[in-house]
PDB file of C-alpha atoms and ligand atoms in Angstrom:
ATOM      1  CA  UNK A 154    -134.515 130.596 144.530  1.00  0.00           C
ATOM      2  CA  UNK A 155    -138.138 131.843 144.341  1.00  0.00           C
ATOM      3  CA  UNK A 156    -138.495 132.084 140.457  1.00  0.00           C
ATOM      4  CA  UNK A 157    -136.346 128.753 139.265  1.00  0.00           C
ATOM      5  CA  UNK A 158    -137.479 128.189 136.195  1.00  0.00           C
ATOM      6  CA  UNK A 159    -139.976 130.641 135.963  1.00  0.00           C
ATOM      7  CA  UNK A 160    -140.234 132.162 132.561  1.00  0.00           C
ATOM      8  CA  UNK A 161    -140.676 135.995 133.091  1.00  0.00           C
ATOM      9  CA  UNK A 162    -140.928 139.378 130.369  1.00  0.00           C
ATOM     10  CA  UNK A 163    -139.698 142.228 131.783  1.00  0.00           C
ATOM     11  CA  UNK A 164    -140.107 145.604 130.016  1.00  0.00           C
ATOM     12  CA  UNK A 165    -138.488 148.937 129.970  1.00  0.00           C
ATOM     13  CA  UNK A 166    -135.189 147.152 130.590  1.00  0.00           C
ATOM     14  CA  UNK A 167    -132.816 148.356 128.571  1.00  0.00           C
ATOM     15  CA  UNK A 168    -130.893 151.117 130.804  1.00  0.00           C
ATOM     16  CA  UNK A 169    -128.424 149.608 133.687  1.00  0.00           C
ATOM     17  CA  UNK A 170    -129.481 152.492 135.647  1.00  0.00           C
ATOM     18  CA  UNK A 171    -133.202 151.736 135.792  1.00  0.00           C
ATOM     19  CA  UNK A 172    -136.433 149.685 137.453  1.00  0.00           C
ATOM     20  CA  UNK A 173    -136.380 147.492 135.149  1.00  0.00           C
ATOM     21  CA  UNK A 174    -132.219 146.057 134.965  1.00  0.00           C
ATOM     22  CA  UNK A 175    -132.172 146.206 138.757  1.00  0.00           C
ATOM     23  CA  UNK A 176    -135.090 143.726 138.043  1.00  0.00           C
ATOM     24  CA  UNK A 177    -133.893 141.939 135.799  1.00  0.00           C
ATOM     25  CA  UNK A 178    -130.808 141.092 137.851  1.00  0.00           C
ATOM     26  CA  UNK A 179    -132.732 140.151 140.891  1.00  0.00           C
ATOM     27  CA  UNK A 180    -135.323 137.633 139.059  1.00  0.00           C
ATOM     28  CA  UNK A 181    -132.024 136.194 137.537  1.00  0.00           C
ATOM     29  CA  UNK A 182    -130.580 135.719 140.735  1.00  0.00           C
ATOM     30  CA  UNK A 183    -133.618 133.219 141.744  1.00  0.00           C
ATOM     31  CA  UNK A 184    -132.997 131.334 138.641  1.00  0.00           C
ATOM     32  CA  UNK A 185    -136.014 132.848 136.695  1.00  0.00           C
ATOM     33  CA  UNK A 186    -135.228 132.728 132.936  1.00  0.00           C
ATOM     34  CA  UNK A 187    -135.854 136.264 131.846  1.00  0.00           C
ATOM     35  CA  UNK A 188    -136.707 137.764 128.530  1.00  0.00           C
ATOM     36  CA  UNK A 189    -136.289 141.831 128.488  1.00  0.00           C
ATOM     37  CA  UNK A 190    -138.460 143.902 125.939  1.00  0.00           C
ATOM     38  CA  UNK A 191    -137.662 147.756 125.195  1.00  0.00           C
ATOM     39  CA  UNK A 192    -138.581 150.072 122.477  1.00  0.00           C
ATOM     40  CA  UNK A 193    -134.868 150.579 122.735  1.00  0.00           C
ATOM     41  CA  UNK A 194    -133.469 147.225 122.557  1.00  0.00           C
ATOM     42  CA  UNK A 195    -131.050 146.122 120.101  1.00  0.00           C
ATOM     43  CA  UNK A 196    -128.543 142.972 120.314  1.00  0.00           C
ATOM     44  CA  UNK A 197    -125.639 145.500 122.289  1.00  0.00           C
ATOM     45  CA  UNK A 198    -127.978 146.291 125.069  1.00  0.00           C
ATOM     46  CA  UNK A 199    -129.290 142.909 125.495  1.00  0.00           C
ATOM     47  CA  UNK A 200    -125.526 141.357 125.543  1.00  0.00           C
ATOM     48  CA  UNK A 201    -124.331 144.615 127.568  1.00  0.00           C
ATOM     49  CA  UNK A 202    -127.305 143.548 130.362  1.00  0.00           C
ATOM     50  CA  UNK A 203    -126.508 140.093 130.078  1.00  0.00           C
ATOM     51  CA  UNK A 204    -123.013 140.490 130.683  1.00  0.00           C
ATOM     52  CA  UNK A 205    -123.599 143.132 133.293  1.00  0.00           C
ATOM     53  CA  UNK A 206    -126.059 140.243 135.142  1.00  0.00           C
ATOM     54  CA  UNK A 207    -123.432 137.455 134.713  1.00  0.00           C
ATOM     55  CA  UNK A 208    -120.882 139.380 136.002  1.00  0.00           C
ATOM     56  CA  UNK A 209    -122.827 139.541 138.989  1.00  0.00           C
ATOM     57  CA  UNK A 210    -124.004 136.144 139.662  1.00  0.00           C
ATOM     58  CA  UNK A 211    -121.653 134.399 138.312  1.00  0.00           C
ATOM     59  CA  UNK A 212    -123.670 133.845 135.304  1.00  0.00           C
ATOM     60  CA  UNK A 213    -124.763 132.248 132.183  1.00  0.00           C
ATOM     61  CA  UNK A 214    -127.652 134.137 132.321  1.00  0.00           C
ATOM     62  CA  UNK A 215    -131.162 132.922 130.223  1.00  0.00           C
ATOM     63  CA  UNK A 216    -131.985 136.163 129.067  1.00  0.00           C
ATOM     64  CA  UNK A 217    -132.683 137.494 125.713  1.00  0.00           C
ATOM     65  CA  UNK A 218    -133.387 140.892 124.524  1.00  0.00           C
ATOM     66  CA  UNK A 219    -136.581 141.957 122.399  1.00  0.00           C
ATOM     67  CA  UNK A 220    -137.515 145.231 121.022  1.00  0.00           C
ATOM     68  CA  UNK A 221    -140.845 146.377 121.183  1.00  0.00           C
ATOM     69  CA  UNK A 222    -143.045 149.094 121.090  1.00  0.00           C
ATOM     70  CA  UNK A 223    -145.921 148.489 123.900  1.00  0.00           C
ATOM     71  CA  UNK A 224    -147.897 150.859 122.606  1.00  0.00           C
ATOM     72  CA  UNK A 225    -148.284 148.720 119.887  1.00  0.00           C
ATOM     73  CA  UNK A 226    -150.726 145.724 120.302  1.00  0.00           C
ATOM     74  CA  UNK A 227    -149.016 143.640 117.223  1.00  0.00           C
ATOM     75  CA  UNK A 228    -145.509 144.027 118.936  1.00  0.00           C
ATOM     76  CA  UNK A 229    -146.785 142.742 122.267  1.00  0.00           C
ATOM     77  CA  UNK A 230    -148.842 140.049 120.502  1.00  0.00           C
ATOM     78  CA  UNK A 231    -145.201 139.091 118.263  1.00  0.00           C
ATOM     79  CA  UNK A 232    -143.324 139.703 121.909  1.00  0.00           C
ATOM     80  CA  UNK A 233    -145.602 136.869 123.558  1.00  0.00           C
ATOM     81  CA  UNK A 234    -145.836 134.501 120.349  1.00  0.00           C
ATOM     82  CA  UNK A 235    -141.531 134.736 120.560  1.00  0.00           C
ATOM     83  CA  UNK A 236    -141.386 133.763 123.819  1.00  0.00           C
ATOM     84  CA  UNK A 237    -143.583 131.263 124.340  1.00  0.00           C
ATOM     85  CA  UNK A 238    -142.208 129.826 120.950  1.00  0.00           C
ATOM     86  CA  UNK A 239    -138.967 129.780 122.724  1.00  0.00           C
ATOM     87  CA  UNK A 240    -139.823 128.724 126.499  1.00  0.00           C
ATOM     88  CA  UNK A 241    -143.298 127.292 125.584  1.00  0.00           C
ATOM     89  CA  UNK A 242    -145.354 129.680 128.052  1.00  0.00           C
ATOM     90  CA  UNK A 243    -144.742 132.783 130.281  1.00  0.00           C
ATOM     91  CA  UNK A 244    -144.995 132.731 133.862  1.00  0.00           C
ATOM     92  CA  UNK A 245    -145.127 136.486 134.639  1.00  0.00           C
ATOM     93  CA  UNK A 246    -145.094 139.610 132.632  1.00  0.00           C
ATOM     94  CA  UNK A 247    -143.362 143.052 135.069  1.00  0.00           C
ATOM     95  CA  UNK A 248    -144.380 146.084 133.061  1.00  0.00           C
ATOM     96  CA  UNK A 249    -142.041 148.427 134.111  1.00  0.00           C
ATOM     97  CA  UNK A 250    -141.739 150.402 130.430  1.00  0.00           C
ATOM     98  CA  UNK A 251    -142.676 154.028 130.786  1.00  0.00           C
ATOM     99  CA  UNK A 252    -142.021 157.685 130.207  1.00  0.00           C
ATOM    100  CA  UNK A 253    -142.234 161.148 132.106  1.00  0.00           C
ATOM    101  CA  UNK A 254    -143.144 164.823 131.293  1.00  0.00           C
ATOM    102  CA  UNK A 255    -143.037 167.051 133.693  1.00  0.00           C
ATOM    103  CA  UNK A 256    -144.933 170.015 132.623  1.00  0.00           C
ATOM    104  CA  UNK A 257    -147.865 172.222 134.539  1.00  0.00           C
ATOM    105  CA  UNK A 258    -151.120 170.827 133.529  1.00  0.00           C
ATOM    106  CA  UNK A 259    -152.094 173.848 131.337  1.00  0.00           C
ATOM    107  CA  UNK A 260    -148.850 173.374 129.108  1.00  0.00           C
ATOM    108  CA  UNK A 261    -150.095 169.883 128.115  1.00  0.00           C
ATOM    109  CA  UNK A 262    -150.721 169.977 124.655  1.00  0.00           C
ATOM    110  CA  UNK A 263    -152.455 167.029 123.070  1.00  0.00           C
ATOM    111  CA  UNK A 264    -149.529 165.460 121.534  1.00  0.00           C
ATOM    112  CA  UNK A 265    -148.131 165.733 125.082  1.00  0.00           C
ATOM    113  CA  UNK A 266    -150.941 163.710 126.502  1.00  0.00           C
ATOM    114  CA  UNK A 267    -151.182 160.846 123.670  1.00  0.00           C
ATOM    115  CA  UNK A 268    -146.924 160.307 124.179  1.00  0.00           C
ATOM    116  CA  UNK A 269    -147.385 159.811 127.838  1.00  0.00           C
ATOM    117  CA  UNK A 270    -150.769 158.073 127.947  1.00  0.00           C
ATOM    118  CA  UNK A 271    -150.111 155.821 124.813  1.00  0.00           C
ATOM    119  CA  UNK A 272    -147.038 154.332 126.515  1.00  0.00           C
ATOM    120  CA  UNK A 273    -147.845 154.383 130.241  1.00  0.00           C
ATOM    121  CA  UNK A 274    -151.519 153.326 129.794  1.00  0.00           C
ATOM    122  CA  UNK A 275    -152.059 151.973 126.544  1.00  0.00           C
ATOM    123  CA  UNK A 276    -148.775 149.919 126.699  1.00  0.00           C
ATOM    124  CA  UNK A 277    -150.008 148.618 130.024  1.00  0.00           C
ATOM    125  CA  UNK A 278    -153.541 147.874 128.829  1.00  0.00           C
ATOM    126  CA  UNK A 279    -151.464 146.096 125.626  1.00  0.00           C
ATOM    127  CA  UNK A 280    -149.200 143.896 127.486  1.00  0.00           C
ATOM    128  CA  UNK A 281    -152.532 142.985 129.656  1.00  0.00           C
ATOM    129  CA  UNK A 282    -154.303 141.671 127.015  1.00  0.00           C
ATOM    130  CA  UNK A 283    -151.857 139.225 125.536  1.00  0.00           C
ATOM    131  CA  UNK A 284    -150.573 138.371 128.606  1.00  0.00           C
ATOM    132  CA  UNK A 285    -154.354 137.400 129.698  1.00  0.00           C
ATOM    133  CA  UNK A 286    -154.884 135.881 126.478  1.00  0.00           C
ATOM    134  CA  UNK A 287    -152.168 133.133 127.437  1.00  0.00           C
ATOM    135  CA  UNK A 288    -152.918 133.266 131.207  1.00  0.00           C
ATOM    136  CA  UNK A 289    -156.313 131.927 130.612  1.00  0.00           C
ATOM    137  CA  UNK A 290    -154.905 129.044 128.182  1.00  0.00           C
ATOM    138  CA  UNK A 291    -152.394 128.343 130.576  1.00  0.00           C
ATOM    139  CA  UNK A 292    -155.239 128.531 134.132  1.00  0.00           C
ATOM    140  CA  UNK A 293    -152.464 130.881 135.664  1.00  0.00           C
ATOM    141  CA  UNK A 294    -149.609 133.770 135.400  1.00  0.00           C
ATOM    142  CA  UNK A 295    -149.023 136.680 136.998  1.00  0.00           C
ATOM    143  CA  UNK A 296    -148.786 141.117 136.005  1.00  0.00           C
ATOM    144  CA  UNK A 297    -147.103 142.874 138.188  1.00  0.00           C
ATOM    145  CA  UNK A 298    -147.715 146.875 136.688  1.00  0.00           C
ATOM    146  CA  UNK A 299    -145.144 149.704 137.758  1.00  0.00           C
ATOM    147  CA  UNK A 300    -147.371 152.240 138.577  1.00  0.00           C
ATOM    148  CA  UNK A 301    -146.392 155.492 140.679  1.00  0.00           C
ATOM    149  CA  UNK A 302    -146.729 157.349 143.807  1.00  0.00           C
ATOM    150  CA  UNK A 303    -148.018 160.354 141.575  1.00  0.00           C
ATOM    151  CA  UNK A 304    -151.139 158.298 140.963  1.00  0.00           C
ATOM    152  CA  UNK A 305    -151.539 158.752 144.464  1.00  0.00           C
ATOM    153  CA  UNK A 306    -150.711 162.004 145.835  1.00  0.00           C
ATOM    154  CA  UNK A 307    -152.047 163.804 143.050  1.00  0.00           C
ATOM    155  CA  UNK A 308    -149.493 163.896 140.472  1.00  0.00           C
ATOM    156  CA  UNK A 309    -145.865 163.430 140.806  1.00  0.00           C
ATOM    157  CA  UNK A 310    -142.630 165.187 142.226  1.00  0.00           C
ATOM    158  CA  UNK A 311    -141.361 164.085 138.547  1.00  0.00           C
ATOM    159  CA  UNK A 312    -144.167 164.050 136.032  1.00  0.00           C
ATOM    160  CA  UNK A 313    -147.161 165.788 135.370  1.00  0.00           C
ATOM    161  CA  UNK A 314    -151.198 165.637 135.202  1.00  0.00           C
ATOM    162  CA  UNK A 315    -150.669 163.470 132.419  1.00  0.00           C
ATOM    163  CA  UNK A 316    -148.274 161.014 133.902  1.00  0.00           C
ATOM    164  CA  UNK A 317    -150.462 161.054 137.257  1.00  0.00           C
ATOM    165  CA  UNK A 318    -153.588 159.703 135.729  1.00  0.00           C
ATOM    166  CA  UNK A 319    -151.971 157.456 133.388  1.00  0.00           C
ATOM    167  CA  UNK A 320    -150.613 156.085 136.553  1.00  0.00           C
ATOM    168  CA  UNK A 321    -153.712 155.853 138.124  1.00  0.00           C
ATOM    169  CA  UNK A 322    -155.167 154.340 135.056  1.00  0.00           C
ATOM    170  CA  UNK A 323    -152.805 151.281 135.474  1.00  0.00           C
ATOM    171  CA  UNK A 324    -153.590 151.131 139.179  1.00  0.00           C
ATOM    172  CA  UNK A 325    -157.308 150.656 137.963  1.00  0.00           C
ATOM    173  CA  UNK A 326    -156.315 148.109 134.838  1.00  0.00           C
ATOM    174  CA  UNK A 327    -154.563 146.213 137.638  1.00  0.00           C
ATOM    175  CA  UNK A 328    -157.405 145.452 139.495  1.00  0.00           C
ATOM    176  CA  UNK A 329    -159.976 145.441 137.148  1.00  0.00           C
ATOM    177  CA  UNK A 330    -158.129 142.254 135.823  1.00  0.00           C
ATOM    178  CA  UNK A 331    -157.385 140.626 139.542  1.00  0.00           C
ATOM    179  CA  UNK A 332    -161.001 140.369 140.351  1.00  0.00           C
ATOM    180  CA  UNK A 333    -162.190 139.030 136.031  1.00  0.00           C
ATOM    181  CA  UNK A 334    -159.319 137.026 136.216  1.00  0.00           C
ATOM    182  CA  UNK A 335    -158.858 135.940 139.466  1.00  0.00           C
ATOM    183  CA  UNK A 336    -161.058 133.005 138.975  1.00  0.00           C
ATOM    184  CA  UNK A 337    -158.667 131.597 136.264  1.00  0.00           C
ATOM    185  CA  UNK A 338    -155.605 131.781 138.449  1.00  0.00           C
ATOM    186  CA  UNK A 339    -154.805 134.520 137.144  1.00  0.00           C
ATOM    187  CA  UNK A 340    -153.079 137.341 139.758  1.00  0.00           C
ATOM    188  CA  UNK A 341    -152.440 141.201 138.670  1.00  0.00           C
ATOM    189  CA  UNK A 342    -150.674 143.575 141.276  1.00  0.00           C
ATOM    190  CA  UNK A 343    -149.222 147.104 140.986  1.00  0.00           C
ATOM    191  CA  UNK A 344    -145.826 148.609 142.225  1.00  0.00           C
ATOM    192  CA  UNK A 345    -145.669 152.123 142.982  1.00  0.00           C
ATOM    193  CA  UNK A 346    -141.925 153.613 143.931  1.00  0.00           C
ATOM    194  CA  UNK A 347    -141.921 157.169 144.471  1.00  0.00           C
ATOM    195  CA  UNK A 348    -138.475 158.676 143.505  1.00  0.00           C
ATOM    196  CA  UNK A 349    -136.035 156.402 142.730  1.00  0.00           C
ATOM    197  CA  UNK A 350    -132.103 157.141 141.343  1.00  0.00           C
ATOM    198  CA  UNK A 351    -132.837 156.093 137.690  1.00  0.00           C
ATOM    199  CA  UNK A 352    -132.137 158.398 134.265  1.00  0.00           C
ATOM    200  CA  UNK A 353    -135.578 159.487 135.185  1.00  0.00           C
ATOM    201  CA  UNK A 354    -134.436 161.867 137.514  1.00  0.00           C
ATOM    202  CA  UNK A 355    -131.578 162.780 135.042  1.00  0.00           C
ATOM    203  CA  UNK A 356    -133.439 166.316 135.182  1.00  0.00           C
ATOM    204  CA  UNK A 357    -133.936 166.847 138.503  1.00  0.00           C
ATOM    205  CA  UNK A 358    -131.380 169.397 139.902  1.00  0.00           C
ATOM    206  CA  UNK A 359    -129.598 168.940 142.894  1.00  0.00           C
ATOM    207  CA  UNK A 360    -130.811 171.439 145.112  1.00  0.00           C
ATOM    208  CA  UNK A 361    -134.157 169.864 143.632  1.00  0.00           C
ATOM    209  CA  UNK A 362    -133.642 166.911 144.767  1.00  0.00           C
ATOM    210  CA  UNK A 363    -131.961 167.455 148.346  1.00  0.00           C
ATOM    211  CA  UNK A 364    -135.263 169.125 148.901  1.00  0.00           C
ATOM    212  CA  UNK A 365    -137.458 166.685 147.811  1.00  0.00           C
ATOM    213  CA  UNK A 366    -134.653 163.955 150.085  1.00  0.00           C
ATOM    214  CA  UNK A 367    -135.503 166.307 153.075  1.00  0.00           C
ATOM    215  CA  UNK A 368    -139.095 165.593 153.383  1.00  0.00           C
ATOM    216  CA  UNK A 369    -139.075 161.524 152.971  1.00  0.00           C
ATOM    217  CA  UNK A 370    -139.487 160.149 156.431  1.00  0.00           C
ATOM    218  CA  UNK A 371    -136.943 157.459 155.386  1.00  0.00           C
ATOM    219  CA  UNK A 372    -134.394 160.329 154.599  1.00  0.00           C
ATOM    220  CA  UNK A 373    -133.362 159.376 150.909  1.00  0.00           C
ATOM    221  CA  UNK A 374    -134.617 158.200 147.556  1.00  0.00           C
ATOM    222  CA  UNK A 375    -135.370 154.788 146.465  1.00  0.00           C
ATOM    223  CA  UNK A 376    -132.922 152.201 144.383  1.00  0.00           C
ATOM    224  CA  UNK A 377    -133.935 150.573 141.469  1.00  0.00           C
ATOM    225  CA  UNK A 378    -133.114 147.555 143.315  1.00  0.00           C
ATOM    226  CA  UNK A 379    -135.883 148.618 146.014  1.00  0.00           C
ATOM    227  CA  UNK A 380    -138.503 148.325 143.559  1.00  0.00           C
ATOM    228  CA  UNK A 381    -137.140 145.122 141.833  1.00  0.00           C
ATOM    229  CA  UNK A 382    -137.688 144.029 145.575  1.00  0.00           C
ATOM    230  CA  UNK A 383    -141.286 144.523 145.831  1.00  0.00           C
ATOM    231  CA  UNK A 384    -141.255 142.830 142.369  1.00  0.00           C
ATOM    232  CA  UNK A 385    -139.713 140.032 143.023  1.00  0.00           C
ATOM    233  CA  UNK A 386    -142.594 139.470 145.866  1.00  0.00           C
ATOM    234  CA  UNK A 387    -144.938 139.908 143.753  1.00  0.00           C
ATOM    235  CA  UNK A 388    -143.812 137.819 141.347  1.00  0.00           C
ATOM    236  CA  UNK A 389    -143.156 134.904 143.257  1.00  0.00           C
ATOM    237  CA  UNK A 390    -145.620 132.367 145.247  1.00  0.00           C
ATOM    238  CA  UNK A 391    -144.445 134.225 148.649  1.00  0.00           C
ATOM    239  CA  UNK A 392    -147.161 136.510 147.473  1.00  0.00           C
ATOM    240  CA  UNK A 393    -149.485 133.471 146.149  1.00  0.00           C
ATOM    241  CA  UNK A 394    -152.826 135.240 148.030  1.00  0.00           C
ATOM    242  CA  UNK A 395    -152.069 138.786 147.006  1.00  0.00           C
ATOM    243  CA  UNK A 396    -153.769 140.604 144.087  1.00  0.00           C
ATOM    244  CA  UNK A 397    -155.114 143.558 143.250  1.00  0.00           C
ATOM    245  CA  UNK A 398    -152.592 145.155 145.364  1.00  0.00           C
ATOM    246  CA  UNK A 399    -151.117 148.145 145.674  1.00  0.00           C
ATOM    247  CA  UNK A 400    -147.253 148.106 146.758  1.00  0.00           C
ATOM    248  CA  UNK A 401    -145.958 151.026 147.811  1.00  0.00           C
ATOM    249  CA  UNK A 402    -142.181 151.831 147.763  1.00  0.00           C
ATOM    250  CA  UNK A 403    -141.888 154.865 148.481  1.00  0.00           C
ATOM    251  CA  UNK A 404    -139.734 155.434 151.911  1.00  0.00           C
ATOM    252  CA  UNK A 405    -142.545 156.475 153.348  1.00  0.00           C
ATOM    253  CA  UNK A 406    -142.962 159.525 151.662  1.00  0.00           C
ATOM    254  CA  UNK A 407    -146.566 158.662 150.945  1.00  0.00           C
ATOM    255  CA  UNK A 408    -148.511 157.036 153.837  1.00  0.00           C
ATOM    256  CA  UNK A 409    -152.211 156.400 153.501  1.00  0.00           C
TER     257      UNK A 409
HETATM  258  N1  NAD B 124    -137.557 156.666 138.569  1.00  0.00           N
HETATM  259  C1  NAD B 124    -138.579 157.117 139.284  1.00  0.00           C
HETATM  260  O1  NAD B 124    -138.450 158.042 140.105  1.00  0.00           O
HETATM  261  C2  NAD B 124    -139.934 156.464 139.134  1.00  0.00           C
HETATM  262  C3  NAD B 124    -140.915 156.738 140.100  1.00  0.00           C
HETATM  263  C4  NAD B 124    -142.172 156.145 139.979  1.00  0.00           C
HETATM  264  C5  NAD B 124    -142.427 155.282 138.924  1.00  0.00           C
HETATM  265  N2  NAD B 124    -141.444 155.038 137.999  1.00  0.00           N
HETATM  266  C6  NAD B 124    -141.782 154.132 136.906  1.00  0.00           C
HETATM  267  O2  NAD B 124    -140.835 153.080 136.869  1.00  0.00           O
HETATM  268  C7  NAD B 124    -140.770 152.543 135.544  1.00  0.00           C
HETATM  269  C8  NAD B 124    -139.317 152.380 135.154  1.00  0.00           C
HETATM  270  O3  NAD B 124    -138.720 153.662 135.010  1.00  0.00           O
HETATM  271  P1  NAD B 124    -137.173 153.975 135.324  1.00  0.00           P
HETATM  272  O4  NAD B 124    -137.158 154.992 136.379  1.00  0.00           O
HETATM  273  O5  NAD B 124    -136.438 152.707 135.503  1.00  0.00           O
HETATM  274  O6  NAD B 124    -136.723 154.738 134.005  1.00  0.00           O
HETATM  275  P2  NAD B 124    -136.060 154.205 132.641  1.00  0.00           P
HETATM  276  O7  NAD B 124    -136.165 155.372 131.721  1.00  0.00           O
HETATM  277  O8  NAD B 124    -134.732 153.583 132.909  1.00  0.00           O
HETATM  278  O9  NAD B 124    -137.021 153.039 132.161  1.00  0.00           O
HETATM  279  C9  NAD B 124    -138.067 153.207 131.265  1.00  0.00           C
HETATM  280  C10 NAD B 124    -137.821 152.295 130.069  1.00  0.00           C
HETATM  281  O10 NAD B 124    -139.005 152.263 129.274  1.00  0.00           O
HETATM  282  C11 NAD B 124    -138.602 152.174 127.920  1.00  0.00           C
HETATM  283  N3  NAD B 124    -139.694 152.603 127.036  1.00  0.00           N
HETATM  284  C12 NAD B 124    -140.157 153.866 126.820  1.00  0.00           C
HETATM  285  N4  NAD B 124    -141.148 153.839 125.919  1.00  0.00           N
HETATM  286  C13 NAD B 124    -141.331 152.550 125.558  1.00  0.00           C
HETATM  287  C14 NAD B 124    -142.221 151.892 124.667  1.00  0.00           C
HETATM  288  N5  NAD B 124    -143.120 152.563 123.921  1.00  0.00           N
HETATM  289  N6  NAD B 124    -142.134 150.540 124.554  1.00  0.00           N
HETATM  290  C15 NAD B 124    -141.215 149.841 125.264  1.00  0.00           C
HETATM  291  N7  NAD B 124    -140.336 150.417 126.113  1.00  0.00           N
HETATM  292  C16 NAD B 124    -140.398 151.747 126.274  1.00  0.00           C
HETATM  293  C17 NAD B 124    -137.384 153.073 127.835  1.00  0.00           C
HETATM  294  O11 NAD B 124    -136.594 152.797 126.680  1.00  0.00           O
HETATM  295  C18 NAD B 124    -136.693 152.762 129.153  1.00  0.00           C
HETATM  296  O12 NAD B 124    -135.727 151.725 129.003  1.00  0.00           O
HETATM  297  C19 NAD B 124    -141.554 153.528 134.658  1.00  0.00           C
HETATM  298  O13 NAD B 124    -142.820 152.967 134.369  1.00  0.00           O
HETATM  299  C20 NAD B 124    -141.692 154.757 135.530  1.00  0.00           C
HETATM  300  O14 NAD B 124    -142.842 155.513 135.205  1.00  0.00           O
HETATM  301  C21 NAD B 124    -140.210 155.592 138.088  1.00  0.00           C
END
């Protein structure tokens, strides 16, 4: 068990296909209690995930569902106040909420750009700050940011410009609160999966993605489950001298 009792917010957790779930389920194998946040969540989803993680571990699960918006600072700020009302603190926060547009760079229209960045970036930066708020109260916690390979290659297989460098931006956020926080116990480290079987690919098509399957050293595309992996290390004292990291899982498709 390498999160009993540890009291952890998950976003973007509201699909059973994605990062997030797969997440979810792993922290709630090693006893972590778990509270999932989602612009999408409603009280079916959260008993639907519940169930879906009991079912699995032979359950009850501690989990609870919130929605929120990360893009907006008052829902994170109401997202943290409920849960440490409930638990009395949080332990770790795994941003895993996002969205894609893949679109050429010259097709990105401003609207484009503020969807994407406002989520990605701004949600990220969001979550941060009332998560460091508490950390520094508390003299400890832990971020662990899904961020992207497309931050690193120079955009992504899925997602364009405008998902690359809002990546990249929460690459930078990451560390830029590791080494100001660091001193308060405070550790922030960043995941990036490269193509991994979640709804996000739901537009991908097959030849597409055979193609893109070809040219990964590792010879196929990552599992939400991989990524909850690196998570889960991150999250948990195993990785107690690690931060401002960069994780990549990514099957080798990106070495560097
Ligand atoms: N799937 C991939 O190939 C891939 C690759 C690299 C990085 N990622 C990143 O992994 C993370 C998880 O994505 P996924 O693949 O599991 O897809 P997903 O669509 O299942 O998960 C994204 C979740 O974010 C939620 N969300 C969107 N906007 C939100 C908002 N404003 N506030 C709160 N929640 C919001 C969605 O409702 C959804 O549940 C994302 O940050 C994504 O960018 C995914």
């Amino acid at each position: 068990m390498l999160l009993h009792d540890k009291v952890c917010i998950i976003t973007g957790a509201a699909s059973l296909r994605g990062i997030g779930y797969a997440t979810a389920e792993l922290f709630a194998e090693h006893g972590a209690k778990i509270v999932i946040a989602d612009l999408a969540m409603n009280e079916k989803i959260a008993a639907d995930v519940r169930m879906s993680i009991d079912n699995g571990i032979s359950g009850p699960t501690d989990l609870h569902g919130v929605r929120c918006d990360i893009g907006s600072l008052d829902d994170c700020r109401t997202l943290f106040e409920g849960v440490i009302s409930r638990f009395g603190r949080v332990d770790c926060l795994v941003n895993c909420a996002g969205v894609v547009k893949s679109q050429p760079f010259l097709s990105i229209s401003e609207k484009d750009y503020d969807f994407v960045v406002d989520v990605n970036l701004r949600g990220a930066f969001n979550l941060a700050k009332v998560a460091v708020e508490h950390f520094v109260v508390r003299k400890g916690g832990n971020i662990v940011n899904v961020a992207s390979v497309a931050a690193q290659r120079g955009g992504g297989l899925v997602g364009g410009a405008h998902y690359a460098a809002s990546k990249g931006g929460v690459i930078s956020l990451t560390k830029s609160i590791a080494r100001e926080y660091g001193p308060q116990g405070v550790r922030a480290n960043a995941v990036c999966p490269s193509m991994t079987e979640t709804g996000m690919l739901d537009e991908l098509t097959e030849e597409r993605f055979r193609e893109i399957v070809a040219a990964i050293p590792m010879r196929r595309a990552g599992k939400p489950r991989d990524v909850a992996g690196a998570c889960l290390f991150l999250a948990s004292d195993l990785s107690a001298y690690v931060t401002g990291a960069t994780i990549d899982v990514n099957g080798g498709s990106h070495i560097h």
